Amino acid sequence: MLGPMMETMTWPEVKQAVSVGYVPVWPIGATEQHGPHLPLGTDVILPLEVARAAAREIKIVIPPPLKFGFKSKALSGGGQGFPGTTSLDGETLIGVVRDIVSELGRHGFRQLVVLNWHMENRNFVWEGIDQARLRGRLDGVKVMSIDGLTGAFRQDELAWLFEEGFRGWDIEHAALVETSLMLAMRPELVRADRIADDASEVHPWYDLIPEPPSHVPPSGVLSRASAASREKGERLRLMMVAKLVDALRTEFNTPNQTVDPAHDGGRAPLVVD
Ligand SMILES: [Zn+2]
């Protein structure tokens, strides 16, 4: 088993990974407030942990995750007013994505996955990939762009998850899904005694610039975090890993991983910590 973290691999190992069909899965997130109970890096920790779990099943390498993302919008992330939320301009994000996917293509990888978790990044990530393609730097390379694994959930899965009814992914910020997943995957980072529900005073169907205070919940939590549980997080984690593995097998015919029991199976020390 190679990697999966590219930053701990050597160049001959990357060369070997290219030759045996490993697929880079690049997590992209943000440094953004996630309420009083979750860390600023939640949007990058979650796709990274899902990718690491998937790397136990299929041959994946994980390039250093992008820990910064586009600005937070009030109605889907609480806005830019919280200390610690540290963001890129759209053009910067486009440029970083364009350069990194181009570089991965230059190494010889013929298939890439960009695994974005932060909703506001969406079109900038797409544009970065497309600019690389238009510049001829992805010739012969197939790219899968994923905007949060939640998009893969079926109605019956949503009904199980949201017992009180599903009200939209935009308000699932620092709420049920992210809190449950963090409780399952990185419980030591959750301030469990500070989990609370919140919402913006009003939640219209349009955005306003500048953002009025009525659009920003005081805690930064956009809906129900108290419905989160470690059990839900465990099941969500398994579902997300299965969906990612299935997508890679379907589109890329990604080889299965043969985990060496002596290997730590992806639990090597992470720079993200
Ligand atoms: Zn988030």
mmCIF file of C-alpha atoms and ligand atoms in Angstrom:
data_model
loop_
_atom_site.group_PDB
_atom_site.id
_atom_site.type_symbol
_atom_site.label_atom_id
_atom_site.label_comp_id
_atom_site.label_asym_id
_atom_site.label_seq_id
_atom_site.Cartn_x
_atom_site.Cartn_y
_atom_site.Cartn_z
ATOM 1 C CA MET A 1 0.000 0.000 0.000
ATOM 2 C CA LEU A 2 1.337 3.417 -0.994
ATOM 3 C CA GLY A 3 0.505 6.609 0.876
ATOM 4 C CA PRO A 4 -2.231 7.520 1.091
ATOM 5 C CA MET A 5 -0.900 10.968 2.108
ATOM 6 C CA MET A 6 1.155 12.340 -0.780
ATOM 7 C CA GLU A 7 3.113 14.630 1.510
ATOM 8 C CA THR A 8 4.597 11.643 3.328
ATOM 9 C CA MET A 9 5.451 9.776 0.101
ATOM 10 C CA THR A 10 8.727 9.929 -1.815
ATOM 11 C CA TRP A 11 8.994 10.696 -5.527
ATOM 12 C CA PRO A 12 9.686 7.051 -6.489
ATOM 13 C CA GLU A 13 6.517 6.090 -4.579
ATOM 14 C CA VAL A 14 4.482 8.688 -6.513
ATOM 15 C CA LYS A 15 5.974 7.361 -9.748
ATOM 16 C CA GLN A 16 4.919 3.852 -8.754
ATOM 17 C CA ALA A 17 1.454 5.069 -7.750
ATOM 18 C CA VAL A 18 0.998 6.570 -11.231
ATOM 19 C CA SER A 19 2.096 3.349 -12.907
ATOM 20 C CA VAL A 20 -0.260 1.067 -10.960
ATOM 21 C CA GLY A 21 -3.337 3.248 -11.374
ATOM 22 C CA TYR A 22 -3.700 5.060 -8.062
ATOM 23 C CA VAL A 23 -6.200 7.930 -8.267
ATOM 24 C CA PRO A 24 -5.493 11.247 -6.498
ATOM 25 C CA VAL A 25 -8.422 12.406 -4.369
ATOM 26 C CA TRP A 26 -7.792 16.039 -3.480
ATOM 27 C CA PRO A 27 -9.802 17.402 -0.518
ATOM 28 C CA ILE A 28 -10.754 21.075 -0.694
ATOM 29 C CA GLY A 29 -12.399 22.850 2.230
ATOM 30 C CA ALA A 30 -12.186 26.150 4.046
ATOM 31 C CA THR A 31 -11.005 27.798 7.234
ATOM 32 C CA GLU A 32 -14.404 28.921 8.421
ATOM 33 C CA GLN A 33 -16.332 29.295 11.662
ATOM 34 C CA HIS A 34 -18.408 26.224 12.539
ATOM 35 C CA GLY A 35 -20.170 27.414 15.660
ATOM 36 C CA PRO A 36 -18.813 27.267 19.217
ATOM 37 C CA HIS A 37 -18.472 23.470 19.127
ATOM 38 C CA LEU A 38 -16.629 22.568 15.882
ATOM 39 C CA PRO A 39 -13.145 23.630 14.730
ATOM 40 C CA LEU A 40 -12.484 26.093 11.898
ATOM 41 C CA GLY A 41 -11.037 23.292 9.785
ATOM 42 C CA THR A 42 -14.211 21.166 9.771
ATOM 43 C CA ASP A 43 -14.737 21.545 6.005
ATOM 44 C CA VAL A 44 -11.307 20.124 5.234
ATOM 45 C CA ILE A 45 -11.083 17.562 8.050
ATOM 46 C CA LEU A 46 -14.282 15.796 6.922
ATOM 47 C CA PRO A 47 -13.420 15.165 3.229
ATOM 48 C CA LEU A 48 -9.899 14.213 4.294
ATOM 49 C CA GLU A 49 -11.177 11.601 6.751
ATOM 50 C CA VAL A 50 -13.615 10.186 4.182
ATOM 51 C CA ALA A 51 -10.823 9.978 1.593
ATOM 52 C CA ARG A 52 -8.523 8.262 4.105
ATOM 53 C CA ALA A 53 -11.172 5.691 4.899
ATOM 54 C CA ALA A 54 -11.802 5.091 1.168
ATOM 55 C CA ALA A 55 -8.052 4.618 0.673
ATOM 56 C CA ARG A 56 -8.283 1.422 2.716
ATOM 57 C CA GLU A 57 -10.555 -0.059 0.034
ATOM 58 C CA ILE A 58 -9.275 1.291 -3.272
ATOM 59 C CA LYS A 59 -5.976 2.699 -4.521
ATOM 60 C CA ILE A 60 -6.104 6.404 -3.663
ATOM 61 C CA VAL A 61 -3.420 8.977 -2.997
ATOM 62 C CA ILE A 62 -4.339 12.175 -1.180
ATOM 63 C CA PRO A 63 -2.513 15.345 -2.249
ATOM 64 C CA PRO A 64 -2.067 17.969 0.512
ATOM 65 C CA PRO A 65 -5.602 19.245 1.167
ATOM 66 C CA LEU A 66 -6.513 22.834 0.346
ATOM 67 C CA LYS A 67 -7.409 24.317 3.730
ATOM 68 C CA PHE A 68 -8.623 27.683 2.467
ATOM 69 C CA GLY A 69 -11.722 28.359 0.422
ATOM 70 C CA PHE A 70 -13.938 31.110 -0.925
ATOM 71 C CA LYS A 71 -15.716 33.534 1.426
ATOM 72 C CA SER A 72 -18.502 32.404 3.715
ATOM 73 C CA LYS A 73 -22.037 33.503 2.824
ATOM 74 C CA ALA A 74 -24.343 34.475 5.687
ATOM 75 C CA LEU A 75 -27.172 32.102 4.786
ATOM 76 C CA SER A 76 -24.965 29.056 4.163
ATOM 77 C CA GLY A 77 -21.898 29.627 6.364
ATOM 78 C CA GLY A 78 -22.601 32.510 8.728
ATOM 79 C CA GLY A 79 -20.713 35.149 6.732
ATOM 80 C CA GLN A 80 -17.273 36.673 7.131
ATOM 81 C CA GLY A 81 -17.840 38.369 10.492
ATOM 82 C CA PHE A 82 -16.565 35.597 12.787
ATOM 83 C CA PRO A 83 -12.964 35.703 14.046
ATOM 84 C CA GLY A 84 -10.908 32.979 12.426
ATOM 85 C CA THR A 85 -12.837 32.679 9.164
ATOM 86 C CA THR A 86 -9.972 33.159 6.699
ATOM 87 C CA SER A 87 -10.861 33.129 3.019
ATOM 88 C CA LEU A 88 -9.606 33.451 -0.523
ATOM 89 C CA ASP A 89 -10.927 35.728 -3.243
ATOM 90 C CA GLY A 90 -12.648 33.765 -6.003
ATOM 91 C CA GLU A 91 -9.886 34.451 -8.522
ATOM 92 C CA THR A 92 -7.222 33.166 -6.096
ATOM 93 C CA LEU A 93 -9.131 29.926 -5.532
ATOM 94 C CA ILE A 94 -9.610 29.426 -9.278
ATOM 95 C CA GLY A 95 -5.868 29.884 -9.789
ATOM 96 C CA VAL A 96 -4.854 27.465 -7.028
ATOM 97 C CA VAL A 97 -7.227 24.759 -8.292
ATOM 98 C CA ARG A 98 -6.090 25.294 -11.896
ATOM 99 C CA ASP A 99 -2.409 24.983 -10.947
ATOM 100 C CA ILE A 100 -2.717 21.951 -8.666
ATOM 101 C CA VAL A 101 -4.873 19.835 -10.988
ATOM 102 C CA SER A 102 -2.482 20.755 -13.823
ATOM 103 C CA GLU A 103 0.447 19.567 -11.721
ATOM 104 C CA LEU A 104 -1.255 16.281 -10.846
ATOM 105 C CA GLY A 105 -1.870 15.741 -14.559
ATOM 106 C CA ARG A 106 1.789 16.514 -15.279
ATOM 107 C CA HIS A 107 2.872 13.771 -12.867
ATOM 108 C CA GLY A 108 1.102 11.314 -15.145
ATOM 109 C CA PHE A 109 -2.133 10.641 -13.265
ATOM 110 C CA ARG A 110 -4.830 10.090 -15.923
ATOM 111 C CA GLN A 111 -7.746 10.257 -13.493
ATOM 112 C CA LEU A 112 -8.311 12.785 -10.711
ATOM 113 C CA VAL A 113 -10.961 13.495 -8.105
ATOM 114 C CA VAL A 114 -11.507 16.930 -6.603
ATOM 115 C CA LEU A 115 -13.450 16.433 -3.369
ATOM 116 C CA ASN A 116 -14.824 19.800 -2.291
ATOM 117 C CA TRP A 117 -16.767 20.150 0.961
ATOM 118 C CA HIS A 118 -17.346 23.925 1.289
ATOM 119 C CA MET A 119 -20.493 24.951 -0.570
ATOM 120 C CA GLU A 120 -19.290 28.424 -1.510
ATOM 121 C CA ASN A 121 -16.296 26.951 -3.419
ATOM 122 C CA ARG A 122 -18.412 25.176 -5.988
ATOM 123 C CA ASN A 123 -18.179 27.137 -9.233
ATOM 124 C CA PHE A 124 -14.683 28.425 -8.529
ATOM 125 C CA VAL A 125 -13.410 24.836 -8.260
ATOM 126 C CA TRP A 126 -15.175 23.929 -11.485
ATOM 127 C CA GLU A 127 -13.713 26.991 -13.200
ATOM 128 C CA GLY A 128 -10.191 26.138 -12.018
ATOM 129 C CA ILE A 129 -10.469 22.636 -13.495
ATOM 130 C CA ASP A 130 -11.934 24.010 -16.722
ATOM 131 C CA GLN A 131 -9.191 26.632 -17.086
ATOM 132 C CA ALA A 132 -6.573 23.875 -16.738
ATOM 133 C CA ARG A 133 -8.401 21.887 -19.425
ATOM 134 C CA LEU A 134 -8.673 24.886 -21.777
ATOM 135 C CA ARG A 135 -4.931 25.499 -21.398
ATOM 136 C CA GLY A 136 -4.266 21.954 -22.565
ATOM 137 C CA ARG A 137 -2.863 20.851 -19.220
ATOM 138 C CA LEU A 138 -5.372 18.059 -18.702
ATOM 139 C CA ASP A 139 -5.138 16.419 -22.103
ATOM 140 C CA GLY A 140 -5.974 12.748 -21.668
ATOM 141 C CA VAL A 141 -6.984 13.303 -18.024
ATOM 142 C CA LYS A 142 -10.489 12.580 -16.737
ATOM 143 C CA VAL A 143 -11.532 14.653 -13.717
ATOM 144 C CA MET A 144 -14.353 13.945 -11.292
ATOM 145 C CA SER A 145 -15.590 17.042 -9.455
ATOM 146 C CA ILE A 146 -17.520 16.323 -6.251
ATOM 147 C CA ASP A 147 -19.327 19.092 -4.380
ATOM 148 C CA GLY A 148 -19.926 17.480 -1.026
ATOM 149 C CA LEU A 149 -20.908 13.832 -0.772
ATOM 150 C CA THR A 150 -24.308 14.820 0.559
ATOM 151 C CA GLY A 151 -25.499 15.303 -3.038
ATOM 152 C CA ALA A 152 -25.411 11.529 -3.447
ATOM 153 C CA PHE A 153 -28.050 10.910 -0.764
ATOM 154 C CA ARG A 154 -31.399 9.490 -1.825
ATOM 155 C CA GLN A 155 -34.743 10.623 -0.429
ATOM 156 C CA ASP A 156 -35.062 7.589 1.864
ATOM 157 C CA GLU A 157 -31.587 8.226 3.234
ATOM 158 C CA LEU A 158 -32.475 11.845 3.915
ATOM 159 C CA ALA A 159 -35.668 10.769 5.672
ATOM 160 C CA TRP A 160 -33.669 8.530 7.999
ATOM 161 C CA LEU A 161 -31.191 11.276 8.753
ATOM 162 C CA PHE A 162 -33.592 14.157 9.274
ATOM 163 C CA GLU A 163 -36.379 12.712 11.387
ATOM 164 C CA GLU A 164 -38.074 16.110 11.605
ATOM 165 C CA GLY A 165 -37.884 16.724 7.842
ATOM 166 C CA PHE A 166 -35.113 17.854 5.532
ATOM 167 C CA ARG A 167 -34.904 21.642 5.141
ATOM 168 C CA GLY A 168 -31.984 22.058 2.726
ATOM 169 C CA TRP A 169 -28.215 21.592 2.638
ATOM 170 C CA ASP A 170 -27.506 25.332 2.838
ATOM 171 C CA ILE A 171 -28.501 25.444 6.518
ATOM 172 C CA GLU A 172 -26.643 22.211 7.315
ATOM 173 C CA HIS A 173 -23.704 24.266 8.492
ATOM 174 C CA ALA A 174 -22.153 23.209 11.803
ATOM 175 C CA ALA A 175 -25.439 21.375 12.297
ATOM 176 C CA LEU A 176 -26.636 17.758 12.274
ATOM 177 C CA VAL A 177 -24.469 16.280 9.503
ATOM 178 C CA GLU A 178 -21.154 17.977 10.238
ATOM 179 C CA THR A 179 -21.478 17.611 14.007
ATOM 180 C CA SER A 180 -22.392 13.913 13.734
ATOM 181 C CA LEU A 181 -19.500 13.201 11.367
ATOM 182 C CA MET A 182 -17.036 15.008 13.596
ATOM 183 C CA LEU A 183 -18.342 13.087 16.631
ATOM 184 C CA ALA A 184 -17.683 9.863 14.721
ATOM 185 C CA MET A 185 -14.358 10.690 13.076
ATOM 186 C CA ARG A 186 -12.607 13.321 15.208
ATOM 187 C CA PRO A 187 -14.459 13.373 18.566
ATOM 188 C CA GLU A 188 -11.496 14.925 20.361
ATOM 189 C CA LEU A 189 -12.061 18.114 18.344
ATOM 190 C CA VAL A 190 -15.755 18.529 19.275
ATOM 191 C CA ARG A 191 -16.640 20.784 22.237
ATOM 192 C CA ALA A 192 -19.577 18.564 23.121
ATOM 193 C CA ASP A 193 -20.784 20.751 25.983
ATOM 194 C CA ARG A 194 -21.182 23.681 23.573
ATOM 195 C CA ILE A 195 -23.431 21.984 21.002
ATOM 196 C CA ALA A 196 -26.571 24.090 20.623
ATOM 197 C CA ASP A 197 -29.256 24.899 18.062
ATOM 198 C CA ASP A 198 -29.466 28.225 16.317
ATOM 199 C CA ALA A 199 -30.739 29.832 13.100
ATOM 200 C CA SER A 200 -30.695 33.186 11.387
ATOM 201 C CA GLU A 201 -33.552 35.467 12.402
ATOM 202 C CA VAL A 202 -34.821 35.401 8.824
ATOM 203 C CA HIS A 203 -33.812 33.106 5.958
ATOM 204 C CA PRO A 204 -35.032 34.632 2.692
ATOM 205 C CA TRP A 205 -34.530 32.985 -0.690
ATOM 206 C CA TYR A 206 -32.165 35.812 -1.780
ATOM 207 C CA ASP A 207 -28.859 37.137 -0.427
ATOM 208 C CA LEU A 208 -28.077 40.751 0.473
ATOM 209 C CA ILE A 209 -24.732 42.553 0.279
ATOM 210 C CA PRO A 210 -23.748 43.783 2.795
ATOM 211 C CA GLU A 211 -25.259 41.020 4.895
ATOM 212 C CA PRO A 212 -27.797 42.328 7.422
ATOM 213 C CA PRO A 213 -27.420 41.071 11.032
ATOM 214 C CA SER A 214 -30.794 39.317 10.723
ATOM 215 C CA HIS A 215 -29.194 36.865 8.253
ATOM 216 C CA VAL A 216 -26.383 35.892 10.639
ATOM 217 C CA PRO A 217 -27.125 33.590 13.604
ATOM 218 C CA PRO A 218 -25.187 34.760 16.680
ATOM 219 C CA SER A 219 -23.513 31.373 17.251
ATOM 220 C CA GLY A 220 -22.702 30.636 13.611
ATOM 221 C CA VAL A 221 -24.810 27.443 13.741
ATOM 222 C CA LEU A 222 -27.430 27.545 10.975
ATOM 223 C CA SER A 223 -29.934 24.941 12.189
ATOM 224 C CA ARG A 224 -30.197 21.973 14.582
ATOM 225 C CA ALA A 225 -26.887 20.729 15.913
ATOM 226 C CA SER A 226 -28.438 19.053 18.960
ATOM 227 C CA ALA A 227 -29.950 16.311 16.774
ATOM 228 C CA ALA A 228 -26.408 15.139 16.019
ATOM 229 C CA SER A 229 -25.058 11.897 17.425
ATOM 230 C CA ARG A 230 -22.019 9.721 17.112
ATOM 231 C CA GLU A 231 -24.214 6.852 15.855
ATOM 232 C CA LYS A 232 -25.584 8.978 13.006
ATOM 233 C CA GLY A 233 -22.050 10.088 12.255
ATOM 234 C CA GLU A 234 -20.810 6.488 12.051
ATOM 235 C CA ARG A 235 -23.571 5.504 9.646
ATOM 236 C CA LEU A 236 -23.068 8.670 7.592
ATOM 237 C CA ARG A 237 -19.343 7.980 7.410
ATOM 238 C CA LEU A 238 -19.932 4.464 6.104
ATOM 239 C CA MET A 239 -22.467 5.720 3.546
ATOM 240 C CA MET A 240 -20.184 8.487 2.314
ATOM 241 C CA VAL A 241 -17.159 6.224 2.003
ATOM 242 C CA ALA A 242 -19.265 3.665 0.103
ATOM 243 C CA LYS A 243 -20.575 6.335 -2.286
ATOM 244 C CA LEU A 244 -17.084 7.673 -2.961
ATOM 245 C CA VAL A 245 -15.640 4.195 -3.515
ATOM 246 C CA ASP A 246 -18.560 3.305 -5.795
ATOM 247 C CA ALA A 247 -18.113 6.478 -7.894
ATOM 248 C CA LEU A 248 -14.404 5.759 -8.361
ATOM 249 C CA ARG A 249 -15.002 2.134 -9.290
ATOM 250 C CA THR A 250 -17.751 3.110 -11.739
ATOM 251 C CA GLU A 251 -15.998 5.963 -13.525
ATOM 252 C CA PHE A 252 -12.331 5.079 -13.164
ATOM 253 C CA ASN A 253 -12.217 1.360 -12.598
ATOM 254 C CA THR A 254 -9.986 2.160 -9.611
ATOM 255 C CA PRO A 255 -8.070 -0.926 -8.417
ATOM 256 C CA ASN A 256 -8.874 -2.413 -5.018
ATOM 257 C CA GLN A 257 -6.463 -1.773 -2.197
ATOM 258 C CA THR A 258 -4.637 -4.597 -0.544
ATOM 259 C CA VAL A 259 -4.026 -3.307 2.944
ATOM 260 C CA ASP A 260 -0.905 -4.645 4.510
ATOM 261 C CA PRO A 261 -1.852 -5.443 8.141
ATOM 262 C CA ALA A 262 1.526 -4.113 9.217
ATOM 263 C CA HIS A 263 0.711 -0.794 7.571
ATOM 264 C CA ASP A 264 -1.228 1.752 9.553
ATOM 265 C CA GLY A 265 -3.910 1.860 6.872
ATOM 266 C CA GLY A 266 -3.854 5.607 6.507
ATOM 267 C CA ARG A 267 -3.678 6.544 10.147
ATOM 268 C CA ALA A 268 -0.237 8.075 9.721
ATOM 269 C CA PRO A 269 0.349 11.471 11.378
ATOM 270 C CA LEU A 270 -1.299 14.217 9.395
ATOM 271 C CA VAL A 271 -0.077 17.659 8.659
ATOM 272 C CA VAL A 272 -3.700 18.811 9.003
ATOM 273 C CA ASP A 273 -3.459 18.208 12.762
HETATM 274 ZN ZN ZN B 1 -18.904 23.032 6.947
#
